[in-house]
Tab-separated table of C-alpha atoms in Angstrom:
chain	number	residue	atom	x	y	z
A	1	MET	CA	37.560	17.537	60.539
A	2	SER	CA	40.375	17.761	58.028
A	3	ASP	CA	39.537	14.212	56.830
A	4	ARG	CA	36.030	15.340	56.111
A	5	ARG	CA	37.288	18.426	54.287
A	6	ARG	CA	39.681	16.307	52.291
A	7	PHE	CA	36.820	13.993	51.403
A	8	LEU	CA	34.574	16.834	50.267
A	9	HIS	CA	37.424	18.268	48.246
A	10	LYS	CA	37.974	14.866	46.653
A	11	CYS	CA	34.249	14.628	45.842
A	12	THR	CA	34.320	18.024	44.201
A	13	LEU	CA	37.310	17.023	42.103
A	14	ALA	CA	35.626	13.763	41.120
A	15	ILE	CA	32.456	15.558	40.109
A	16	LEU	CA	34.370	18.193	38.141
A	17	ALA	CA	36.493	15.547	36.441
A	18	SER	CA	33.415	13.578	35.420
A	19	ALA	CA	31.907	16.640	33.793
A	20	MET	CA	34.958	17.191	31.593
A	21	PRO	CA	35.017	15.677	28.089
A	22	GLY	CA	37.448	12.834	27.519
A	23	LEU	CA	37.487	11.800	31.168
A	24	PRO	CA	35.617	8.797	32.590
A	25	ALA	CA	31.934	9.516	33.175
A	26	LEU	CA	30.099	9.065	36.436
A	27	ASN	CA	27.868	6.006	36.678
A	28	ALA	CA	30.798	3.890	35.589
A	29	PHE	CA	29.757	0.960	37.771
A	30	PRO	CA	28.598	-2.077	35.828
A	31	GLU	CA	25.262	-3.547	36.839
A	32	SER	CA	25.665	-6.463	39.192
A	33	SER	CA	23.482	-8.719	41.297
A	34	GLY	CA	23.811	-9.213	45.036
A	35	ARG	CA	23.405	-6.830	47.909
A	36	GLY	CA	25.809	-3.970	47.294
A	37	LYS	CA	28.178	-5.973	45.139
A	38	ASN	CA	30.378	-3.803	43.018
A	39	ASN	CA	32.324	-5.548	40.275
A	40	THR	CA	34.385	-2.633	39.073
A	41	SER	CA	38.107	-3.293	38.940
A	42	ALA	CA	39.027	0.366	38.907
A	43	GLY	CA	39.576	0.989	42.603
A	44	LYS	CA	41.589	-0.184	45.552
A	45	THR	CA	41.137	-3.645	47.023
A	46	ILE	CA	40.972	-3.400	50.797
A	47	LEU	CA	41.357	-6.546	52.897
A	48	PHE	CA	40.565	-6.836	56.594
A	49	GLN	CA	42.309	-9.641	58.424
A	50	GLY	CA	42.104	-10.703	62.022
A	51	ASP	CA	40.179	-12.642	64.643
A	52	SER	CA	36.645	-12.483	66.065
A	53	ILE	CA	36.751	-8.691	66.413
A	54	THR	CA	37.187	-8.436	62.644
A	55	ASP	CA	35.008	-11.472	61.818
A	56	ALA	CA	32.087	-10.134	63.913
A	57	GLY	CA	29.734	-12.907	62.822
A	58	ARG	CA	30.179	-12.509	59.071
A	59	ASP	CA	28.478	-15.043	56.796
A	60	ARG	CA	31.451	-16.885	55.319
A	61	GLY	CA	29.397	-18.074	52.340
A	62	HIS	CA	29.252	-14.432	51.247
A	63	TYR	CA	32.844	-13.918	50.246
A	64	TYR	CA	32.476	-11.478	47.337
A	65	PRO	CA	33.750	-7.948	47.822
A	66	ASN	CA	31.333	-5.354	49.196
A	67	ASP	CA	28.766	-7.999	50.088
A	68	GLY	CA	26.962	-6.769	53.201
A	69	ARG	CA	26.221	-10.295	54.423
A	70	GLY	CA	29.902	-11.165	54.341
A	71	MET	CA	31.030	-8.059	56.196
A	72	GLY	CA	30.017	-9.011	59.747
A	73	GLY	CA	28.534	-6.616	62.258
A	74	GLY	CA	31.656	-4.960	63.655
A	75	TYR	CA	34.071	-2.151	62.848
A	76	VAL	CA	34.698	-3.570	59.347
A	77	ARG	CA	31.050	-3.127	58.432
A	78	MET	CA	31.069	0.456	59.603
A	79	VAL	CA	34.279	1.232	57.710
A	80	ALA	CA	32.999	-0.457	54.533
A	81	SER	CA	29.647	1.289	54.726
A	82	THR	CA	31.367	4.642	55.207
A	83	LEU	CA	33.908	4.229	52.395
A	84	LEU	CA	31.321	2.898	49.938
A	85	GLY	CA	28.752	5.512	50.942
A	86	GLU	CA	31.090	8.500	50.875
A	87	GLU	CA	33.116	7.574	47.795
A	88	PRO	CA	30.869	5.861	45.255
A	89	GLU	CA	33.243	6.655	42.408
A	90	ALA	CA	36.273	5.131	44.130
A	91	GLY	CA	35.464	1.587	43.046
A	92	TYR	CA	36.603	0.024	46.330
A	93	ARG	CA	36.565	-3.753	46.591
A	94	ILE	CA	36.331	-4.533	50.297
A	95	TYR	CA	36.845	-7.988	51.803
A	96	ASN	CA	36.496	-9.186	55.365
A	97	ARG	CA	38.487	-12.361	56.059
A	98	GLY	CA	38.681	-12.239	59.846
A	99	ILE	CA	38.143	-15.605	61.545
A	100	SER	CA	37.094	-15.926	65.160
A	101	GLY	CA	39.747	-17.382	67.474
A	102	ASN	CA	42.648	-16.847	65.101
A	103	LYS	CA	46.199	-16.302	66.253
A	104	VAL	CA	48.912	-15.004	63.958
A	105	TYR	CA	50.111	-18.476	62.910
A	106	GLN	CA	46.555	-19.313	61.833
A	107	LEU	CA	46.547	-16.308	59.524
A	108	ALA	CA	49.741	-17.737	57.991
A	109	ASP	CA	48.024	-21.101	57.439
A	110	ARG	CA	45.342	-19.557	55.236
A	111	TRP	CA	47.322	-16.647	53.814
A	112	GLN	CA	47.478	-17.831	50.198
A	113	ASP	CA	43.675	-18.044	49.863
A	114	ASP	CA	42.682	-15.340	52.284
A	115	CYS	CA	45.240	-12.680	51.447
A	116	LEU	CA	47.766	-13.168	48.637
A	117	GLN	CA	45.375	-14.345	45.929
A	118	LEU	CA	43.043	-11.409	46.653
A	119	ARG	CA	45.948	-9.066	45.825
A	120	PRO	CA	44.970	-6.279	48.214
A	121	ASP	CA	46.179	-2.720	47.756
A	122	VAL	CA	45.429	-2.047	51.420
A	123	LEU	CA	45.830	-4.753	54.066
A	124	SER	CA	44.537	-4.174	57.586
A	125	ILE	CA	45.544	-6.617	60.312
A	126	LEU	CA	44.264	-6.778	63.879
A	127	ILE	CA	45.706	-9.855	65.555
A	128	GLY	CA	47.212	-10.786	68.891
A	129	VAL	CA	44.587	-10.981	71.603
A	130	ASN	CA	44.180	-14.754	71.186
A	131	ASP	CA	47.966	-15.239	70.952
A	132	PHE	CA	47.924	-14.126	74.578
A	133	TRP	CA	44.430	-15.114	75.788
A	134	HIS	CA	44.749	-18.737	74.686
A	135	THR	CA	47.821	-19.140	76.907
A	136	LEU	CA	45.431	-18.569	79.827
A	137	ASP	CA	42.390	-20.476	78.616
A	138	PHE	CA	43.440	-23.086	76.072
A	139	ASN	CA	46.913	-24.078	77.231
A	140	TYR	CA	48.441	-22.511	74.118
A	141	GLN	CA	52.242	-22.516	74.416
A	142	GLY	CA	53.184	-19.505	72.273
A	143	THR	CA	54.887	-16.433	73.770
A	144	ALA	CA	55.116	-12.765	72.840
A	145	GLU	CA	58.301	-13.683	70.996
A	146	THR	CA	56.474	-16.378	68.999
A	147	TYR	CA	53.838	-13.781	68.119
A	148	GLU	CA	56.384	-11.194	67.022
A	149	ASN	CA	58.441	-13.640	64.947
A	150	ASP	CA	55.378	-15.166	63.272
A	151	PHE	CA	53.984	-11.716	62.554
A	152	ARG	CA	57.292	-10.578	61.042
A	153	ASP	CA	57.531	-13.699	58.846
A	154	LEU	CA	53.960	-13.217	57.663
A	155	LEU	CA	54.585	-9.629	56.632
A	156	LYS	CA	57.888	-10.424	54.910
A	157	ARG	CA	56.113	-13.101	52.904
A	158	THR	CA	53.293	-10.677	52.099
A	159	LEU	CA	55.490	-7.783	50.990
A	160	ASN	CA	57.594	-10.151	48.940
A	161	GLU	CA	54.521	-10.867	46.821
A	162	LEU	CA	52.854	-7.474	47.152
A	163	PRO	CA	55.622	-4.877	47.391
A	164	ASP	CA	53.318	-1.865	46.881
A	165	LEU	CA	50.953	-2.844	49.654
A	166	GLN	CA	49.611	-0.161	51.993
A	167	LEU	CA	49.766	-1.773	55.412
A	168	ILE	CA	47.599	-0.894	58.415
A	169	ILE	CA	48.291	-2.591	61.746
A	170	ALA	CA	45.755	-2.171	64.523
A	171	GLU	CA	47.007	-2.614	68.065
A	172	PRO	CA	45.508	-5.574	69.912
A	173	PHE	CA	43.797	-4.238	73.034
A	174	ALA	CA	42.190	-5.180	76.336
A	175	VAL	CA	39.627	-2.874	77.915
A	176	ALA	CA	40.208	-2.633	81.677
A	177	GLY	CA	37.142	-3.602	83.669
A	178	GLY	CA	35.869	-6.011	81.019
A	179	SER	CA	34.629	-9.325	82.423
A	180	ALA	CA	37.466	-11.376	80.891
A	181	ILE	CA	40.273	-9.031	81.906
A	182	THR	CA	42.110	-10.115	85.068
A	183	GLU	CA	45.417	-9.019	86.580
A	184	LYS	CA	47.058	-11.722	84.468
A	185	TRP	CA	46.540	-9.451	81.450
A	186	GLU	CA	49.512	-7.375	82.573
A	187	ALA	CA	51.421	-10.003	80.560
A	188	PHE	CA	49.560	-8.899	77.404
A	189	LYS	CA	51.593	-5.709	77.166
A	190	PRO	CA	54.644	-7.300	75.487
A	191	TYR	CA	52.335	-8.445	72.664
A	192	GLN	CA	51.125	-4.897	72.203
A	193	GLN	CA	54.687	-3.600	72.196
A	194	ALA	CA	55.586	-6.232	69.595
A	195	ALA	CA	52.716	-5.106	67.339
A	196	ARG	CA	53.945	-1.543	67.572
A	197	ARG	CA	57.545	-2.564	66.768
A	198	ILE	CA	56.340	-4.588	63.786
A	199	ALA	CA	54.350	-1.603	62.501
A	200	THR	CA	57.429	0.621	62.702
A	201	GLU	CA	59.644	-2.018	61.096
A	202	PHE	CA	57.310	-2.429	58.113
A	203	ASN	CA	56.397	1.248	57.825
A	204	ALA	CA	52.726	0.462	58.481
A	205	ALA	CA	50.081	2.890	59.672
A	206	PHE	CA	49.538	1.962	63.316
A	207	ILE	CA	46.170	2.336	65.064
A	208	PRO	CA	46.777	2.752	68.810
A	209	LEU	CA	43.577	1.058	69.939
A	210	GLN	CA	44.704	0.592	73.534
A	211	SER	CA	45.019	4.311	74.151
A	212	ILE	CA	41.787	4.934	72.247
A	213	PHE	CA	39.875	2.605	74.562
A	214	ASP	CA	41.756	3.882	77.630
A	215	GLU	CA	40.618	7.395	76.700
A	216	ALA	CA	37.052	6.185	76.131
A	217	LEU	CA	36.997	4.750	79.676
A	218	LYS	CA	36.996	8.318	80.975
A	219	HIS	CA	33.482	8.655	79.542
A	220	ALA	CA	31.885	5.267	80.192
A	221	PRO	CA	33.019	1.943	81.662
A	222	ALA	CA	34.148	-1.203	79.869
A	223	SER	CA	30.579	-2.573	79.903
A	224	TYR	CA	29.715	0.245	77.521
A	225	TRP	CA	32.650	-0.130	75.104
A	226	ALA	CA	33.467	-3.850	75.268
A	227	PRO	CA	31.662	-5.833	77.986
A	228	ASP	CA	34.206	-8.663	78.165
A	229	GLY	CA	37.094	-6.302	77.520
A	230	VAL	CA	37.879	-7.991	74.192
A	231	HIS	CA	34.824	-7.758	71.920
A	232	PRO	CA	33.597	-4.226	71.239
A	233	SER	CA	30.001	-3.101	71.595
A	234	MET	CA	28.409	-0.980	68.864
A	235	ALA	CA	29.910	2.046	70.619
A	236	GLY	CA	33.333	0.370	70.547
A	237	ASP	CA	32.869	-0.489	66.867
A	238	TYR	CA	32.361	3.195	66.204
A	239	LEU	CA	35.614	4.187	67.923
A	240	MET	CA	37.517	1.540	65.973
A	241	ALA	CA	35.963	2.484	62.640
A	242	GLN	CA	36.746	6.171	63.088
A	243	ALA	CA	40.337	5.396	64.056
A	244	TRP	CA	40.681	3.063	61.073
A	245	LEU	CA	39.368	5.659	58.618
A	246	LYS	CA	41.758	8.227	60.055
A	247	ALA	CA	44.675	5.804	59.606
A	248	MET	CA	43.781	4.979	56.012
A	249	ARG	CA	43.152	8.548	54.972
A	250	GLY	CA	46.375	9.672	56.641
B	1	MET	CA	30.078	19.735	59.174
B	2	SER	CA	27.998	21.836	61.557
B	3	ASP	CA	26.647	18.614	63.100
B	4	ARG	CA	30.177	17.525	63.815
B	5	ARG	CA	31.007	20.928	65.315
B	6	ARG	CA	27.867	20.817	67.389
B	7	PHE	CA	28.856	17.369	68.615
B	8	LEU	CA	32.376	18.456	69.542
B	9	HIS	CA	30.960	21.481	71.297
B	10	LYS	CA	28.543	19.253	73.178
B	11	CYS	CA	31.423	16.947	74.157
B	12	THR	CA	33.417	19.870	75.445
B	13	LEU	CA	30.462	21.048	77.498
B	14	ALA	CA	29.932	17.535	78.859
B	15	ILE	CA	33.576	17.225	79.809
B	16	LEU	CA	33.619	20.673	81.446
B	17	ALA	CA	30.367	19.955	83.258
B	18	SER	CA	31.680	16.691	84.610
B	19	ALA	CA	34.744	18.404	85.987
B	20	MET	CA	32.665	20.898	87.964
B	21	PRO	CA	31.710	20.070	91.555
B	22	GLY	CA	28.054	19.422	92.239
B	23	LEU	CA	27.338	18.269	88.701
B	24	PRO	CA	26.926	14.634	87.627
B	25	ALA	CA	30.263	12.865	87.217
B	26	LEU	CA	31.432	11.080	84.101
B	27	ASN	CA	31.453	7.302	84.238
B	28	ALA	CA	27.872	7.443	85.434
B	29	PHE	CA	26.949	4.249	83.619
B	30	PRO	CA	26.174	1.329	85.902
B	31	GLU	CA	27.986	-1.926	85.170
B	32	SER	CA	25.866	-4.300	83.137
B	33	SER	CA	26.240	-7.573	81.315
B	34	GLY	CA	25.573	-8.129	77.617
B	35	ARG	CA	27.193	-6.742	74.512
B	36	GLY	CA	26.967	-2.981	74.812
B	37	LYS	CA	23.954	-2.998	77.057
B	38	ASN	CA	23.518	0.245	78.910
B	39	ASN	CA	21.004	0.238	81.704
B	40	THR	CA	21.092	3.902	82.560
B	41	SER	CA	17.710	5.562	82.580
B	42	ALA	CA	19.145	9.042	82.259
B	43	GLY	CA	18.931	9.558	78.521
B	44	LYS	CA	16.522	9.543	75.636
B	45	THR	CA	14.786	6.382	74.509
B	46	ILE	CA	14.948	6.142	70.723
B	47	LEU	CA	12.727	3.663	68.903
B	48	PHE	CA	13.087	2.625	65.266
B	49	GLN	CA	9.953	1.259	63.638
B	50	GLY	CA	9.384	-0.038	60.157
B	51	ASP	CA	9.706	-2.963	57.788
B	52	SER	CA	12.623	-5.052	56.451
B	53	ILE	CA	14.776	-1.989	55.775
B	54	THR	CA	14.674	-1.195	59.487
B	55	ASP	CA	14.661	-4.843	60.643
B	56	ALA	CA	17.736	-5.691	58.516
B	57	GLY	CA	18.039	-9.205	59.908
B	58	ARG	CA	18.011	-8.280	63.608
B	59	ASP	CA	17.954	-11.122	66.128
B	60	ARG	CA	14.501	-10.707	67.682
B	61	GLY	CA	15.544	-12.608	70.798
B	62	HIS	CA	17.837	-9.682	71.573
B	63	TYR	CA	15.271	-7.075	72.429
B	64	TYR	CA	17.097	-5.068	75.110
B	65	PRO	CA	18.144	-1.515	74.272
B	66	ASN	CA	21.604	-0.990	72.765
B	67	ASP	CA	22.090	-4.718	72.172
B	68	GLY	CA	24.177	-5.083	69.022
B	69	ARG	CA	22.656	-8.447	68.143
B	70	GLY	CA	19.180	-6.962	68.204
B	71	MET	CA	20.046	-3.968	66.051
B	72	GLY	CA	20.201	-5.649	62.617
B	73	GLY	CA	22.754	-4.808	59.954
B	74	GLY	CA	21.181	-1.766	58.326
B	75	TYR	CA	20.910	1.972	58.834
B	76	VAL	CA	19.672	1.521	62.406
B	77	ARG	CA	22.911	-0.206	63.397
B	78	MET	CA	24.971	2.581	61.910
B	79	VAL	CA	22.898	5.269	63.622
B	80	ALA	CA	23.018	3.436	66.963
B	81	SER	CA	26.750	2.834	66.707
B	82	THR	CA	27.335	6.498	65.901
B	83	LEU	CA	25.125	7.920	68.649
B	84	LEU	CA	26.495	5.542	71.293
B	85	GLY	CA	30.072	6.030	70.129
B	86	GLU	CA	29.959	9.810	69.857
B	87	GLU	CA	27.880	10.550	72.933
B	88	PRO	CA	28.743	8.065	75.684
B	89	GLU	CA	27.387	10.360	78.383
B	90	ALA	CA	23.994	10.788	76.708
B	91	GLY	CA	22.577	7.564	78.128
B	92	TYR	CA	20.636	6.700	74.977
B	93	ARG	CA	18.420	3.630	75.054
B	94	ILE	CA	18.027	2.519	71.448
B	95	TYR	CA	15.531	-0.068	70.246
B	96	ASN	CA	14.992	-1.554	66.811
B	97	ARG	CA	11.501	-2.979	66.363
B	98	GLY	CA	11.303	-3.107	62.565
B	99	ILE	CA	9.687	-6.272	61.179
B	100	SER	CA	10.240	-7.462	57.652
B	101	GLY	CA	7.177	-7.271	55.408
B	102	ASN	CA	5.217	-4.901	57.636
B	103	LYS	CA	2.650	-2.455	56.335
B	104	VAL	CA	1.310	0.406	58.439
B	105	TYR	CA	-1.684	-1.582	59.762
B	106	GLN	CA	0.718	-4.256	60.996
B	107	LEU	CA	2.553	-1.650	63.019
B	108	ALA	CA	-0.802	-0.764	64.562
B	109	ASP	CA	-1.412	-4.425	65.470
B	110	ARG	CA	1.734	-4.591	67.601
B	111	TRP	CA	1.919	-0.954	68.711
B	112	GLN	CA	1.180	-1.496	72.408
B	113	ASP	CA	4.123	-3.899	72.877
B	114	ASP	CA	6.465	-2.529	70.260
B	115	CYS	CA	5.990	1.195	70.771
B	116	LEU	CA	3.754	2.533	73.527
B	117	GLN	CA	5.066	0.418	76.391
B	118	LEU	CA	8.658	1.313	75.482
B	119	ARG	CA	7.731	4.990	76.028
B	120	PRO	CA	10.104	6.422	73.426
B	121	ASP	CA	11.251	10.036	73.542
B	122	VAL	CA	12.163	9.804	69.857
B	123	LEU	CA	10.155	7.654	67.450
B	124	SER	CA	11.435	7.020	63.943
B	125	ILE	CA	9.095	5.424	61.416
B	126	LEU	CA	9.935	4.212	57.922
B	127	ILE	CA	6.888	2.467	56.481
B	128	GLY	CA	5.030	2.315	53.198
B	129	VAL	CA	6.948	0.366	50.586
B	130	ASN	CA	5.043	-2.848	51.350
B	131	ASP	CA	1.726	-0.980	51.524
B	132	PHE	CA	2.297	-0.415	47.810
B	133	TRP	CA	4.489	-3.386	46.796
B	134	HIS	CA	2.110	-5.997	48.208
B	135	THR	CA	-0.655	-4.689	45.966
B	136	LEU	CA	1.523	-5.897	43.056
B	137	ASP	CA	2.866	-9.134	44.522
B	138	PHE	CA	0.529	-10.368	47.239
B	139	ASN	CA	-2.861	-9.202	46.074
B	140	TYR	CA	-3.079	-6.780	49.006
B	141	GLN	CA	-6.134	-4.560	48.603
B	142	GLY	CA	-5.053	-1.388	50.438
B	143	THR	CA	-4.653	1.939	48.635
B	144	ALA	CA	-2.618	5.095	49.218
B	145	GLU	CA	-5.660	6.412	51.052
B	146	THR	CA	-5.717	3.349	53.329
B	147	TYR	CA	-2.050	3.937	54.046
B	148	GLU	CA	-2.541	7.614	54.838
B	149	ASN	CA	-5.574	7.046	57.057
B	150	ASP	CA	-3.967	4.163	58.941
B	151	PHE	CA	-0.779	6.160	59.401
B	152	ARG	CA	-2.729	9.173	60.706
B	153	ASP	CA	-4.694	6.999	63.143
B	154	LEU	CA	-1.507	5.375	64.390
B	155	LEU	CA	0.149	8.709	65.075
B	156	LYS	CA	-2.941	10.174	66.760
B	157	ARG	CA	-3.031	7.154	69.054
B	158	THR	CA	0.696	7.511	69.715
B	159	LEU	CA	0.669	11.223	70.503
B	160	ASN	CA	-2.371	10.749	72.683
B	161	GLU	CA	-0.261	8.531	74.953
B	162	LEU	CA	3.084	10.236	74.367
B	163	PRO	CA	2.354	13.941	73.831
B	164	ASP	CA	6.026	15.028	74.137
B	165	LEU	CA	7.296	12.588	71.525
B	166	GLN	CA	9.892	13.745	69.003
B	167	LEU	CA	8.713	12.236	65.739
B	168	ILE	CA	10.888	11.386	62.735
B	169	ILE	CA	9.234	10.141	59.554
B	170	ALA	CA	11.436	8.724	56.818
B	171	GLU	CA	10.067	8.802	53.300
B	172	PRO	CA	9.459	5.383	51.760
B	173	PHE	CA	11.542	5.164	48.591
B	174	ALA	CA	12.179	3.148	45.431
B	175	VAL	CA	15.558	3.338	43.713
B	176	ALA	CA	15.111	3.563	39.935
B	177	GLY	CA	16.938	0.791	38.111
B	178	GLY	CA	16.642	-1.666	41.000
B	179	SER	CA	15.614	-5.167	39.925
B	180	ALA	CA	12.166	-4.998	41.567
B	181	ILE	CA	11.251	-1.553	40.266
B	182	THR	CA	9.042	-1.588	37.175
B	183	GLU	CA	7.007	1.116	35.487
B	184	LYS	CA	4.141	0.124	37.785
B	185	TRP	CA	5.992	1.891	40.587
B	186	GLU	CA	4.785	5.229	39.211
B	187	ALA	CA	1.773	4.442	41.398
B	188	PHE	CA	4.007	4.474	44.491
B	189	LYS	CA	4.279	8.270	44.384
B	190	PRO	CA	0.927	8.945	46.101
B	191	TYR	CA	2.182	6.905	49.082
B	192	GLN	CA	5.292	9.067	49.264
B	193	GLN	CA	3.185	12.214	49.055
B	194	ALA	CA	0.981	10.871	51.840
B	195	ALA	CA	4.019	10.256	54.068
B	196	ARG	CA	5.131	13.840	53.492
B	197	ARG	CA	1.657	15.205	54.284
B	198	ILE	CA	1.519	13.139	57.470
B	199	ALA	CA	4.924	14.454	58.544
B	200	THR	CA	3.760	18.052	58.061
B	201	GLU	CA	0.456	17.396	59.800
B	202	PHE	CA	2.185	15.942	62.881
B	203	ASN	CA	5.108	18.363	62.884
B	204	ALA	CA	7.571	15.517	62.403
B	205	ALA	CA	11.107	15.782	61.078
B	206	PHE	CA	10.888	14.393	57.538
B	207	ILE	CA	13.759	12.537	55.860
B	208	PRO	CA	13.409	12.903	52.072
B	209	LEU	CA	14.951	9.537	51.203
B	210	GLN	CA	13.652	9.524	47.628
B	211	SER	CA	15.603	12.627	46.676
B	212	ILE	CA	18.637	11.380	48.610
B	213	PHE	CA	18.711	8.166	46.561
B	214	ASP	CA	17.865	10.041	43.340
B	215	GLU	CA	20.894	12.259	43.971
B	216	ALA	CA	23.079	9.223	44.746
B	217	LEU	CA	22.148	7.735	41.346
B	218	LYS	CA	24.202	10.482	39.725
B	219	HIS	CA	27.286	8.801	41.227
B	220	ALA	CA	26.548	5.078	40.919
B	221	PRO	CA	23.613	2.948	39.740
B	222	ALA	CA	20.900	1.245	41.778
B	223	SER	CA	22.963	-1.958	41.966
B	224	TYR	CA	25.409	0.008	44.114
B	225	TRP	CA	22.888	1.661	46.457
B	226	ALA	CA	20.024	-0.856	46.608
B	227	PRO	CA	20.204	-3.746	44.122
B	228	ASP	CA	16.479	-4.531	44.133
B	229	GLY	CA	15.568	-0.857	44.491
B	230	VAL	CA	14.056	-1.454	47.923
B	231	HIS	CA	16.718	-2.896	50.252
B	232	PRO	CA	19.809	-0.717	50.648
B	233	SER	CA	23.371	-1.965	50.293
B	234	MET	CA	25.986	-0.968	52.866
B	235	ALA	CA	26.522	2.186	50.803
B	236	GLY	CA	22.778	2.880	50.946
B	237	ASP	CA	22.751	2.242	54.694
B	238	TYR	CA	25.365	4.949	55.031
B	239	LEU	CA	23.274	7.516	53.151
B	240	MET	CA	20.240	6.693	55.271
B	241	ALA	CA	22.152	6.825	58.545
B	242	GLN	CA	23.681	10.207	57.759
B	243	ALA	CA	20.305	11.610	56.759
B	244	TRP	CA	18.745	10.228	59.936
B	245	LEU	CA	21.400	11.747	62.178
B	246	LYS	CA	20.957	15.079	60.456
B	247	ALA	CA	17.188	14.906	61.022
B	248	MET	CA	17.529	14.049	64.706
B	249	ARG	CA	20.155	16.644	65.454
B	250	GLY	CA	18.203	19.292	63.596
């Protein structure tokens, strides 16, 4: 509610400002080709990083900012659509660089190209479910400690290059009752605790997705929010997108 | 704002109702497989019909209700995600049956399978841009009168079978400055006027998309909202989805 009010207030200010002489006019966006591409350099660059939940089937050939085909079909798309639709004057440049199956060390492997060189103002990271899951399914040897240390190193490296970065860390989650979630997932909790510690340590906004999905389970079962317990449905995407927008807008 | 309040109020009522003995419990959704599939038959069936703007690259092999892969990447996805996310107890069954390139007579050709047999409670139709555009590009011979008559016949046939249908008609639109929009598009206006007349005649909720995009052009150019003037960007999807939700919720 207050986010919405803040947004409307911001719109009013933007509209008033644009009507005042000597200030930048509306319609400041240069013409550009491509579906929804916006080449302005005025606004914040927002980068989404993560695994399949972030990737959500994006077309990796479409890597320009604000390109609908490169945004995937998940929570990132809904966030991007909302920010671009509600704040046309903001000049956001939004990138999705999630890659299905990634663990935190795989983010590190591609960090120069897929984060640092994009010079984000806002960096959102959702990572960790595969750091645990692949110990069950793919004989991956990492532990919660590996995850936490790798995550910490990655963020130190990032903030070293981008000291003014606004950091958003989304909690990795598992939706109870989902087809992939067994009693073994009790051992996932230390990864979630590590993500929360890391967020505190780096003064990041933290999105408590586990409690958001736990709350949602009071209204419909896992099959409704995330059938396998890991990958959200459209309804789950909505919950994530709303929580993300709340985190970014404070 | 009032929509959001109405929603919260509705949620509160739903939560109170579920806590009262003798009333249906929460978590009433049966378990089901598939990404976000919801097999409950309790709620409204909502059907989206139209052309490429509605289709938006949906996977036509995924034809079950509420299936994210079958919902495309456009305004329908955002509406579906919002309705399913905000109202998990509503039991909505949402179908996208838009097909790229369709004109109104092509809806009629597939109406038995793609509308009547689905027995929608809410039918949303966005059709008309190709009925005009294809007279420029594909030597299509139909006129605004053809469009209006075909549209009227289609709706008569529909209401004959589904007399209690809630009908939503979205205005076909062209965003000035888009790469496909030339001065010839002045002749598109009679199609838009026909859509509005049809909506009045059939007591449908009407979504005035042309004025919504015209208003948006005060804030950013066509390249931002719909680069070719016909197919919306993610920002354009947002405008459409919000307008749709407002129309449905009254």
